Amino acid sequence: PFSAGPRNCIGWKYAIANMKTIIATVIRQFKIYTEYKSVEEIEINLYLLMRMRDGPKVWLENR
């Protein structure tokens, strides 16, 4: 999404660093639960963006 070459997005490294920080913070501060037993149970719709058919069934609980 950031393109490539000499005219690529100047903020891509900052955006990637922010995403990593947010993911690490969520993983550190919450227990993550799902009702899926395996990856094969997840149904995915393929459109322009890949999405789960009925939305993510994920719950977060404070640690």
CSV table of C-alpha atoms in Angstrom, one decimal:
chain,number,residue,atom,x,y,z
A,1,PRO,CA,0.0,0.0,0.0
A,2,PHE,CA,3.0,2.3,0.3
A,3,SER,CA,4.2,1.9,-3.3
A,4,ALA,CA,7.9,1.5,-4.1
A,5,GLY,CA,10.8,3.2,-5.8
A,6,PRO,CA,12.0,6.8,-5.4
A,7,ARG,CA,8.5,8.2,-5.1
A,8,ASN,CA,7.3,5.9,-2.4
A,9,CYS,CA,5.5,7.1,0.8
A,10,ILE,CA,7.8,9.0,3.0
A,11,GLY,CA,6.0,7.8,6.1
A,12,TRP,CA,5.9,4.1,5.5
A,13,LYS,CA,8.6,3.2,8.0
A,14,TYR,CA,6.8,5.3,10.7
A,15,ALA,CA,3.4,3.6,9.8
A,16,ILE,CA,5.0,0.1,10.1
A,17,ALA,CA,6.6,1.0,13.4
A,18,ASN,CA,3.3,2.3,14.7
A,19,MET,CA,1.5,-0.9,13.7
A,20,LYS,CA,4.1,-3.1,15.4
A,21,THR,CA,3.8,-1.0,18.6
A,22,ILE,CA,0.0,-1.2,18.6
A,23,ILE,CA,0.0,-5.0,18.1
A,24,ALA,CA,2.7,-5.5,20.8
A,25,THR,CA,0.7,-3.3,23.2
A,26,VAL,CA,-2.6,-5.2,22.6
A,27,ILE,CA,-0.8,-8.6,23.0
A,28,ARG,CA,0.9,-7.5,26.2
A,29,GLN,CA,-2.2,-5.9,27.8
A,30,PHE,CA,-4.9,-8.4,26.8
A,31,LYS,CA,-5.7,-12.1,26.8
A,32,ILE,CA,-7.1,-12.9,23.3
A,33,TYR,CA,-9.8,-15.5,22.9
A,34,THR,CA,-11.5,-17.0,19.9
A,35,GLU,CA,-14.2,-19.6,19.3
A,36,TYR,CA,-12.3,-21.2,16.4
A,37,LYS,CA,-10.5,-24.4,17.2
A,38,SER,CA,-8.3,-24.3,14.0
A,39,VAL,CA,-7.6,-22.0,11.1
A,40,GLU,CA,-9.5,-24.3,8.7
A,41,GLU,CA,-12.8,-23.3,10.4
A,42,ILE,CA,-12.4,-19.6,9.3
A,43,GLU,CA,-14.5,-18.8,6.2
A,44,ILE,CA,-13.1,-15.9,4.1
A,45,ASN,CA,-14.7,-13.8,1.5
A,46,LEU,CA,-12.3,-12.7,-1.3
A,47,TYR,CA,-13.3,-9.3,-2.6
A,48,LEU,CA,-11.0,-6.3,-3.1
A,49,LEU,CA,-10.1,-6.8,0.5
A,50,MET,CA,-10.0,-10.2,2.2
A,51,ARG,CA,-12.6,-10.4,5.1
A,52,MET,CA,-13.9,-13.0,7.4
A,53,ARG,CA,-17.5,-14.1,6.4
A,54,ASP,CA,-19.2,-13.3,9.7
A,55,GLY,CA,-16.7,-11.0,11.1
A,56,PRO,CA,-13.9,-11.9,13.6
A,57,LYS,CA,-15.1,-13.8,16.6
A,58,VAL,CA,-12.4,-12.6,19.0
A,59,TRP,CA,-12.7,-11.4,22.6
A,60,LEU,CA,-10.2,-9.4,24.6
A,61,GLU,CA,-9.8,-9.6,28.4
A,62,ASN,CA,-7.6,-7.3,30.5
A,63,ARG,CA,-4.6,-9.1,32.0
